[in-house]
Coordinates of C-alpha atoms and ligand atoms in Angstrom, one line a residue:
X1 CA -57.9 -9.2 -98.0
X2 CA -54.4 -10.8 -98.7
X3 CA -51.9 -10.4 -96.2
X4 CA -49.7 -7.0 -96.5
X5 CA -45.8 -7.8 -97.2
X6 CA -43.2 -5.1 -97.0
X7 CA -39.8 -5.8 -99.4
X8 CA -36.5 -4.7 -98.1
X9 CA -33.3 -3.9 -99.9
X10 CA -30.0 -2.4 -99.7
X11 CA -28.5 0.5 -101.4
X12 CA -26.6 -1.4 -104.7
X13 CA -22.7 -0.3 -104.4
X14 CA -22.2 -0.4 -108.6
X15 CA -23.8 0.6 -111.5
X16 CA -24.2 -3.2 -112.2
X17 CA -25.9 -3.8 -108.6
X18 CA -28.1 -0.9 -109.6
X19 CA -29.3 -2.7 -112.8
X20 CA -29.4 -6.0 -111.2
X21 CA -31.6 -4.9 -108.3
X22 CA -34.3 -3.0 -110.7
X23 CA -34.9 -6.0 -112.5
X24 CA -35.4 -8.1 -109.2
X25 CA -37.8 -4.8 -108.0
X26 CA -39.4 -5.6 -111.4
X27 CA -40.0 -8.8 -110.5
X28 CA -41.1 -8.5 -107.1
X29 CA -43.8 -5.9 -107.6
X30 CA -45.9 -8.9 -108.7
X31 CA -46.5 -9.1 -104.9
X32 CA -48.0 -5.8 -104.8
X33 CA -45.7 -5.1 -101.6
X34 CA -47.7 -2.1 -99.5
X35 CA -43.8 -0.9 -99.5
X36 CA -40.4 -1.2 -100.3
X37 CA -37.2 -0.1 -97.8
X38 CA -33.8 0.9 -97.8
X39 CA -31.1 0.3 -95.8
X40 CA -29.0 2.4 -94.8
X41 CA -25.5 2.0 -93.9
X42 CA -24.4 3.9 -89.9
X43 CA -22.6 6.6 -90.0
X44 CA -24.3 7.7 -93.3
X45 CA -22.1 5.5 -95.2
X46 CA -24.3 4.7 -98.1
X47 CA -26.7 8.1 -97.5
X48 CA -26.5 9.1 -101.6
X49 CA -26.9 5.2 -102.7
X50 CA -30.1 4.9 -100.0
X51 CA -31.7 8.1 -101.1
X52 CA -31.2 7.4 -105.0
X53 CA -32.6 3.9 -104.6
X54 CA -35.8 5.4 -102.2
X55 CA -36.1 7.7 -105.1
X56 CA -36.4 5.5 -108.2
X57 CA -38.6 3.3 -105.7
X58 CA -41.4 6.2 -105.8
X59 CA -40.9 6.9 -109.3
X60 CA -41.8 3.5 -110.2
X61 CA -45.0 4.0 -108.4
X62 CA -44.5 1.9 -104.9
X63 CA -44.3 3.7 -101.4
X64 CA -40.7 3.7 -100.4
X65 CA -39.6 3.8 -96.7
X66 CA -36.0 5.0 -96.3
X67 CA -34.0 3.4 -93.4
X68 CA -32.5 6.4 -91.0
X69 CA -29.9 5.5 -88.4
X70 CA -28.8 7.6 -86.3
X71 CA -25.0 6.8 -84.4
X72 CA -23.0 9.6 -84.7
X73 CA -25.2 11.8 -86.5
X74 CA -25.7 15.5 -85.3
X75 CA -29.2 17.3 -84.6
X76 CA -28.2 19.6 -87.8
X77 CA -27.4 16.7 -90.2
X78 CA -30.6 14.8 -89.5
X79 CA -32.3 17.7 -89.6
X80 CA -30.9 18.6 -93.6
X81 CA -31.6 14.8 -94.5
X82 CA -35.0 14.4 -93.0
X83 CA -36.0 17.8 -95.5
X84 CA -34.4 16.1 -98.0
X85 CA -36.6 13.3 -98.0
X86 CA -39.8 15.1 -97.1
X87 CA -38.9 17.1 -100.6
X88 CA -38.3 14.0 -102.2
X89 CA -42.0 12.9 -101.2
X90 CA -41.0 9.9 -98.6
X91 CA -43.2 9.6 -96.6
X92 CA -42.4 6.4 -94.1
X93 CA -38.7 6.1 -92.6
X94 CA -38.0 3.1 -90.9
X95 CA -35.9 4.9 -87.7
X96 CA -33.1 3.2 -86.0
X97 CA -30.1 4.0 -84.2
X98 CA -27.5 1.5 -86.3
X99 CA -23.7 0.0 -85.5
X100 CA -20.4 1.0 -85.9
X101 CA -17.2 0.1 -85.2
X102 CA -15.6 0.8 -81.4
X103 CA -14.2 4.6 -81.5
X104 CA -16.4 5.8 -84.6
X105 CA -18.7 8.4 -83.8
X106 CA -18.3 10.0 -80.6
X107 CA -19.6 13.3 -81.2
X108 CA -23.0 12.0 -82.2
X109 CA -25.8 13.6 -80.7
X110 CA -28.2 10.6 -80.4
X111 CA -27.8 7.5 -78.2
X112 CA -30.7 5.4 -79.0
X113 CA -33.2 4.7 -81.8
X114 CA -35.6 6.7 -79.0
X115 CA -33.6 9.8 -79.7
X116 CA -34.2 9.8 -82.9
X117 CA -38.2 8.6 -83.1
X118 CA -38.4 11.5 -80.4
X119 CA -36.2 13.9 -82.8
X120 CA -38.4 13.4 -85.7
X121 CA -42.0 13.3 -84.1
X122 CA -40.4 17.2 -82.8
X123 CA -39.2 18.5 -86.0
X124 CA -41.6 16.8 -88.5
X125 CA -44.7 16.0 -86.6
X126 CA -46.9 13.5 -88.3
X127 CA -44.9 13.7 -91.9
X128 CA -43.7 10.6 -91.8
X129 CA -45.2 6.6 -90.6
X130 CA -42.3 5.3 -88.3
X131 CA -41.4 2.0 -88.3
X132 CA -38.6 0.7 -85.6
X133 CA -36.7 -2.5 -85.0
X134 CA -37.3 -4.8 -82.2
X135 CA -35.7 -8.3 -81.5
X136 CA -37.8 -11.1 -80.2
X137 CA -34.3 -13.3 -79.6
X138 CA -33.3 -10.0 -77.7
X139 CA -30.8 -7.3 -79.3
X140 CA -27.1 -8.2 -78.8
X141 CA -26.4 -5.7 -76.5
X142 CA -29.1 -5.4 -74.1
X143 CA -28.8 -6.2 -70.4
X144 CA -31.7 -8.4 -70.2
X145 CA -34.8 -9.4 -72.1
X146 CA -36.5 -7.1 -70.0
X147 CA -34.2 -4.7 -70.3
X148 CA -34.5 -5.0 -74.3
X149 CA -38.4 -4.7 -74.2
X150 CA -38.4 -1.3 -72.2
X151 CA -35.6 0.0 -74.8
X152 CA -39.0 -0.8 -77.8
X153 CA -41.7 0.6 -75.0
X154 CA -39.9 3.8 -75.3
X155 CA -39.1 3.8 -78.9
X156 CA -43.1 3.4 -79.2
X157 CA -43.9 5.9 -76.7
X158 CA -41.7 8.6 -78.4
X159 CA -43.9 7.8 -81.6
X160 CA -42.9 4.9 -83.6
X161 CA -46.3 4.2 -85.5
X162 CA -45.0 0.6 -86.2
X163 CA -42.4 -2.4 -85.8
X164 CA -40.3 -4.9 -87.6
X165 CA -38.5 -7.6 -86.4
X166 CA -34.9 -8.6 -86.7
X167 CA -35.0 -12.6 -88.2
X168 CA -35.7 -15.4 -86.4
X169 CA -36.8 -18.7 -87.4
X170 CA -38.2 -19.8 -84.4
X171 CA -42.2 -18.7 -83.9
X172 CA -42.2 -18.6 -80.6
X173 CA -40.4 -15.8 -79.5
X174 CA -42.2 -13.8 -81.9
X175 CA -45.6 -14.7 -80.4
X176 CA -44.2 -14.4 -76.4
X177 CA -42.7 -11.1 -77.5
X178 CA -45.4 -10.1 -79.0
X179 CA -47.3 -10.9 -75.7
X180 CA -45.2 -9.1 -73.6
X181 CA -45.8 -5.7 -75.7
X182 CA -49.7 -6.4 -75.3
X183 CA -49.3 -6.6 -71.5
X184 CA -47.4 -3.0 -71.6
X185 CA -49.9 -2.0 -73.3
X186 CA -49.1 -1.3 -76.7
X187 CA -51.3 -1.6 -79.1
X188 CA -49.0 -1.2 -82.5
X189 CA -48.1 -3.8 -85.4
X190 CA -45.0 -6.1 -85.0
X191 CA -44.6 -7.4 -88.4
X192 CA -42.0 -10.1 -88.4
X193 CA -39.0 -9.6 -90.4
X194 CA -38.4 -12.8 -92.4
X195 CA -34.9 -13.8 -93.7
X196 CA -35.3 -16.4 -96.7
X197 CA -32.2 -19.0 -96.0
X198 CA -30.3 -19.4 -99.7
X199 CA -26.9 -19.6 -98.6
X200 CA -25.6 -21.5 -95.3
X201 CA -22.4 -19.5 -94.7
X202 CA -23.4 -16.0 -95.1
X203 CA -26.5 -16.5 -92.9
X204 CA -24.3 -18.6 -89.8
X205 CA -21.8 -16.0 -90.1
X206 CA -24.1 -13.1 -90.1
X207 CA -26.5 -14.2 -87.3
X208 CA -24.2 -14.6 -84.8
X209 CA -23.5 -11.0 -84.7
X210 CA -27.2 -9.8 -85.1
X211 CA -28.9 -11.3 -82.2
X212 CA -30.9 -13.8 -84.3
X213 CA -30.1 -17.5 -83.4
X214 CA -30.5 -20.1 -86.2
X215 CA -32.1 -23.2 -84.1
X216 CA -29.4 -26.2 -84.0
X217 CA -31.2 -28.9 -85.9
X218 CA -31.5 -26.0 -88.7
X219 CA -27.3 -25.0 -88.3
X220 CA -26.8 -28.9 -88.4
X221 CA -28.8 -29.6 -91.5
X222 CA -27.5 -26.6 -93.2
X223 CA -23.5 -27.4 -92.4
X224 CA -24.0 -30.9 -93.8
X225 CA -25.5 -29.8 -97.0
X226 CA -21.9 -27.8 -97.9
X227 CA -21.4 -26.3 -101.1
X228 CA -25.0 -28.3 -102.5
X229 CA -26.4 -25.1 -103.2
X230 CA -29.5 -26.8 -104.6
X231 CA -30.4 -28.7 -101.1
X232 CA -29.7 -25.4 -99.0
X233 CA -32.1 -23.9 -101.1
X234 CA -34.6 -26.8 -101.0
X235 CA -34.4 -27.3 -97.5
X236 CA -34.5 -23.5 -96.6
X237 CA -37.3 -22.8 -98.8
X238 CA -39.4 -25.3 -96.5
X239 CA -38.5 -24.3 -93.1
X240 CA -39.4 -20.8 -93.8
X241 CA -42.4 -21.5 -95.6
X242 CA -43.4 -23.7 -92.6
X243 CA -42.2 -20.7 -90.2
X244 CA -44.4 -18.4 -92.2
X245 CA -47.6 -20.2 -92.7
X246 CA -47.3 -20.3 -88.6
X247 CA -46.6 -16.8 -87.9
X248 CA -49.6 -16.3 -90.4
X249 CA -52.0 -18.6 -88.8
X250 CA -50.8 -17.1 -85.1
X251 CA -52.4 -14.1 -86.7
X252 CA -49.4 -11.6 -87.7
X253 CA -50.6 -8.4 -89.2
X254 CA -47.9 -8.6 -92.5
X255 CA -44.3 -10.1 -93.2
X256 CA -41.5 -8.1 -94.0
X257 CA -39.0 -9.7 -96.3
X258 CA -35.4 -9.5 -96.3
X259 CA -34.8 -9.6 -99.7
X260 CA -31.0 -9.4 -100.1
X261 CA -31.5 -7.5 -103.4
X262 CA -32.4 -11.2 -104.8
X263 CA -36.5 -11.8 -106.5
X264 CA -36.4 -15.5 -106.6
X265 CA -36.1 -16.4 -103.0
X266 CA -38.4 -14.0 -101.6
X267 CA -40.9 -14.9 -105.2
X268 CA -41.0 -18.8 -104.2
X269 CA -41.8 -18.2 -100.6
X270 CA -44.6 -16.2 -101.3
X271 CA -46.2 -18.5 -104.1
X272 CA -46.0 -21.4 -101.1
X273 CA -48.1 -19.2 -99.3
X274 CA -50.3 -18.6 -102.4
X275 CA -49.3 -15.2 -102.1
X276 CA -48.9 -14.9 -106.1
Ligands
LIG1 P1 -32.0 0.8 -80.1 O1 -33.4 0.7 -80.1 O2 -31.4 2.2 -79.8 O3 -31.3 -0.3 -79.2 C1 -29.9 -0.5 -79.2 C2 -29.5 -1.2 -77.9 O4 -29.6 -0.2 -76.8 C3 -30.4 -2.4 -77.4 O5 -29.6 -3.3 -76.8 C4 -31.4 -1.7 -76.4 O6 -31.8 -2.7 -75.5 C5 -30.5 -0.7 -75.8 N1 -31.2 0.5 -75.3 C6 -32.1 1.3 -76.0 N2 -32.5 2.3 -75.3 C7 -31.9 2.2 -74.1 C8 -31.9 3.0 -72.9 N3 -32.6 4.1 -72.8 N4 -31.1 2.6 -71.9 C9 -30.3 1.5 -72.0 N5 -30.2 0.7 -73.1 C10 -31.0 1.1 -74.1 N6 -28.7 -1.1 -89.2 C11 -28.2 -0.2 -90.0 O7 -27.1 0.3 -89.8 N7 -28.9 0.3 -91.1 C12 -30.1 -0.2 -91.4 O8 -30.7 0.2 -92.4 C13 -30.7 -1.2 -90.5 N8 -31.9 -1.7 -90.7 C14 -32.5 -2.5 -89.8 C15 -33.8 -2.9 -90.0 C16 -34.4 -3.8 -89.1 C17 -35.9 -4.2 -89.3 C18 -33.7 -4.3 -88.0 C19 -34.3 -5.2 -87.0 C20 -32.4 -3.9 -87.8 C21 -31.8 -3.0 -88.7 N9 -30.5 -2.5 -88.5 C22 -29.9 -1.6 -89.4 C23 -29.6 -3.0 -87.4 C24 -29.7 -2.1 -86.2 O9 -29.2 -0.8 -86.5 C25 -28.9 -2.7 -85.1 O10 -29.6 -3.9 -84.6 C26 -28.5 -1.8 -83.9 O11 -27.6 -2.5 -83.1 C27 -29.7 -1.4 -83.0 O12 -30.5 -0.5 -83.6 P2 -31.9 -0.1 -82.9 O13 -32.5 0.9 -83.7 O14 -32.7 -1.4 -82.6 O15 -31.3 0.5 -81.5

């Protein structure tokens, strides 16, 4: 059986973003992903853009998970857009409690992505699959590793059906983290979340705030490539092929791609690993 890959893309902010990321869904349902996602922005930012792009998802046939975070949101609001989505036939939210800036939403009723998981098993019971995030470089904000890894044990144990990683390039801490769920005894499917590497700037800038760490000789190679698009492209198409085809042999049960609304990076990697 081939390997299951989830796709994941953000809600397009104009009517030309719209267009351009249908044709790259077109595209990518060549890969037969077992489902697609949608971000959503904290705070609810991009709630009507998320829910309209879940919903063409599902009309075009593929299971659509809708991202669902939770900072600042009241019982009652989550409540109205978890019916919402149930009417609209979703049937797999990917749960999580999201980021925004100091100050902004004090007054929400959730603390953690726990909250919610816990929320939702309550109120919907087994409606929806749950996926939640994890970090095997460690979130930001945690207090320790350890710390960080009790913070997922309780997101699983309020009913999370299922993780996803935030990027890393380096395999290792996906297989020790990995580990360390096994010896607390949970039994439920990391799938790593893969961040194709097309553009040097964006991704440095970006990582730093995530808690994903892009290994030195990679930030090294990338910096002295500058505006060559074609060898950051090159290059980054091999070191996460590479990074794949080990996660893959160590066994993972799928790959989640970060697709940044784009087919051709996510396309290429995939062929490499004779996925298409
Ligand atoms: P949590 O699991 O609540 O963890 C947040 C922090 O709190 C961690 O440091 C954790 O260690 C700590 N913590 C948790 N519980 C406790 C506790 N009981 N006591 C003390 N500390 C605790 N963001 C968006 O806004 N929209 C999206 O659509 C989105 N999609 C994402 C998809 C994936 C696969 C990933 C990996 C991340 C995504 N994010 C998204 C980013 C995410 O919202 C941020 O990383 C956010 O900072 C943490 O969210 P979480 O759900 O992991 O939070």
């Amino acid at each position: 059986m081939m390997l299951p890959i989830s796709l994941e893309f953000f809600p397009p902010k104009t009517p030309d973003g719209a267009d351009k990321l249908r044709a790259a869904r077109k595209q990518l349902y060549a890969l037969k992903p077992e489902f697609c996602s949608v971000t959503y922005g904290a705070g609810g930012s991009t709630h009507a853009g998320t829910f309209t792009t879940v919903g063409e998802i599902l009309a075009e046939g593929v299971d659509a998970a809708s991202h669902f975070s939770c900072i600042g949101a009241t019982r009652a609001k989550v409540r109205d857009q978890l019916a919402q989505l149930k009417a609209m036939g979703v049937k797999r939210l990917v749960a999580l409690r999201g980021d925004l800036p100091s100050g902004y939403g004090i007054g929400g009723e959730f603390q953690y992505a726990s909250d919610l998981v816990e929320f939702i098993r309550a109120e919907t019971g087994d409606a929806f699959r749950i996926e939640v995030a994890c970090y095997p470089e460690t979130h930001p904000q945690a207090k320790s590793p350890q710390a960080d890894l009790q913070a997922f044990a309780a997101k699983v144990r309020a009913g999370a059906d299922s993780a996803i990683t935030q990027y890393f390039y380096n395999a290792d801490s996906h297989f020790r983290f990995v580990d360390e769920v096994r010896k607390l005894g949970l039994e439920i499917p990391v799938v790593p979340g893969i961040m194709p590497i097309t553009n040097s700037s964006q991704l440095l800038r970006f990582s730093d705030a995530c808690g994903a760490e892009i290994p030195r000789w990679i930030r090294l190679r990338l910096q002295s490539y500058g505006d060559d698009a074609a060898s950051i492209k090159a290059f980054g198409q091999e070191v996460v092929s590479n990074l794949c085809e080990r996660l893959i042999r160590g066994g993972v049960p799928g790959i989640h791609f970060y697709t940044m609304n784009q087919a051709k990076a996510t396309m290429d990697l995939c062929e490499a690993l004779g996925r298409c």
